[in-house]
CSV table of C-alpha atoms in Angstrom, one decimal:
chain,number,residue,atom,x,y,z
A,40,MET,CA,-9.5,-26.6,32.5
A,41,ILE,CA,-8.7,-23.6,30.3
A,42,VAL,CA,-8.2,-24.3,26.6
A,43,LEU,CA,-6.3,-21.7,24.7
A,44,GLN,CA,-7.3,-21.3,21.1
A,45,TYR,CA,-5.0,-19.5,18.7
A,46,LYS,CA,-6.2,-18.2,15.4
A,47,ILE,CA,-3.7,-19.5,12.9
A,48,PRO,CA,-3.9,-17.6,9.5
A,49,LEU,CA,-4.5,-19.8,6.5
A,50,GLU,CA,-1.9,-17.9,4.5
A,51,ILE,CA,1.5,-16.8,5.6
A,52,GLY,CA,1.1,-13.5,3.9
A,53,SER,CA,-2.2,-12.6,5.5
A,54,GLU,CA,-2.6,-9.3,7.2
A,55,LEU,CA,-3.5,-8.7,10.8
A,56,LYS,CA,-6.8,-6.8,11.1
A,57,LEU,CA,-7.2,-4.3,13.9
A,58,ASN,CA,-10.8,-3.6,13.1
A,59,ARG,CA,-13.2,-4.0,10.2
A,60,LEU,CA,-11.4,-1.6,7.9
A,61,PHE,CA,-8.0,-1.0,9.5
A,62,TYR,CA,-5.0,-3.3,9.3
A,63,LEU,CA,-1.7,-3.4,11.2
A,64,LYS,CA,0.2,-2.3,8.0
A,65,ASP,CA,-2.1,0.7,7.7
A,66,LEU,CA,-1.2,1.7,11.3
A,67,LEU,CA,2.5,1.4,10.6
A,68,VAL,CA,2.2,3.5,7.4
A,69,VAL,CA,0.3,6.2,9.3
A,70,LEU,CA,2.9,6.2,12.1
A,71,ILE,CA,5.9,6.3,9.7
A,72,LEU,CA,4.5,8.9,7.4
A,73,GLY,CA,3.2,10.9,10.3
A,74,GLY,CA,6.6,10.8,12.0
A,75,ILE,CA,8.4,11.9,8.8
A,76,GLY,CA,5.9,14.7,8.3
A,77,PHE,CA,6.1,15.8,11.9
A,78,THR,CA,9.9,15.8,11.7
A,79,PHE,CA,10.1,18.0,8.6
A,80,ARG,CA,7.4,20.5,9.6
A,81,TYR,CA,10.1,22.6,11.2
A,82,VAL,CA,11.6,23.2,7.7
A,83,VAL,CA,8.4,24.6,6.4
A,84,HIS,CA,7.7,28.3,6.6
A,85,PRO,CA,5.1,29.0,9.4
A,86,SER,CA,2.6,30.5,6.9
A,87,LEU,CA,2.6,27.2,4.9
A,88,VAL,CA,2.2,24.7,7.8
A,89,TRP,CA,-1.5,24.1,7.2
A,90,TYR,CA,-0.9,23.4,3.5
A,91,TYR,CA,2.0,21.1,4.5
A,92,THR,CA,-0.1,19.2,7.0
A,93,LEU,CA,-2.9,18.8,4.4
A,94,PHE,CA,-0.4,17.5,1.9
A,95,TRP,CA,0.9,14.8,4.3
A,96,ILE,CA,-2.7,13.8,5.2
A,97,ILE,CA,-3.6,13.4,1.5
A,98,LEU,CA,-0.3,11.5,0.9
A,99,THR,CA,-0.9,9.1,3.8
A,100,LEU,CA,-4.5,8.4,2.7
A,101,SER,CA,-3.5,7.9,-0.9
A,102,CYS,CA,-0.9,5.3,0.2
A,103,LEU,CA,-3.7,3.4,2.1
A,104,ILE,CA,-6.3,3.3,-0.7
A,105,ARG,CA,-6.8,0.0,-2.4
A,106,PRO,CA,-7.1,0.4,-6.2
A,107,LYS,CA,-10.0,-1.2,-8.0
A,108,THR,CA,-7.7,-2.8,-10.6
A,109,ASN,CA,-5.7,-4.7,-7.9
A,110,PRO,CA,-7.5,-4.8,-4.5
A,111,GLY,CA,-4.9,-7.1,-3.0
A,112,LEU,CA,-2.4,-4.3,-3.0
A,113,ARG,CA,-2.5,-0.8,-1.6
A,114,MET,CA,-1.8,2.2,-3.8
A,115,GLY,CA,1.6,2.9,-2.3
A,116,LYS,CA,2.9,-0.6,-3.1
A,117,THR,CA,1.3,-0.4,-6.6
A,118,LEU,CA,3.1,2.8,-7.3
A,119,PHE,CA,6.3,1.4,-5.9
A,120,LEU,CA,6.1,-1.7,-8.1
A,121,ALA,CA,5.3,0.4,-11.2
A,122,VAL,CA,8.5,2.5,-10.6
A,123,ILE,CA,10.8,-0.4,-10.0
A,124,ARG,CA,9.5,-2.8,-12.6
A,125,ASN,CA,11.9,-4.2,-15.2
A,126,ARG,CA,10.8,-2.7,-18.6
A,127,VAL,CA,13.0,-5.2,-20.5
A,128,THR,CA,11.0,-8.2,-19.3
A,129,TYR,CA,8.9,-9.8,-22.0
A,130,CYS,CA,5.8,-11.9,-21.5
A,131,ALA,CA,4.9,-15.0,-23.5
A,132,MET,CA,2.5,-14.9,-26.3
A,133,ASP,CA,-0.4,-17.4,-26.6
A,134,THR,CA,0.6,-19.5,-29.6
A,135,GLN,CA,-2.0,-22.2,-29.5
A,136,LYS,CA,-3.8,-20.9,-32.6
A,137,ASN,CA,-0.6,-20.7,-34.6
A,138,GLU,CA,0.4,-24.3,-33.6
A,139,LYS,CA,-3.0,-25.7,-34.9
A,140,GLY,CA,-2.5,-24.1,-38.2
A,141,ASP,CA,-5.3,-21.5,-37.7
A,142,HIS,CA,-4.0,-18.1,-38.8
């Protein structure tokens, strides 16, 4: 009798690993940015194609790097969240010292 075992992720938001360092989202980012770069290379002057290719490689790698300050996110998402953040939102202050009477 063959028993099929499925690996169920513990978290819904967990990422699918392709190998030790590469995730499925990384592959999708490489394919999407590579496709965009390949499509627009015909707009670039032929003498600048190597610089254009180098720019897209650096851009793709920079989107895949995980920053040390927040290793749960990639640099691309971190930059995206920084751009769209609501600058009017306020955060609560810790007022425990003031409530006890310690100034």
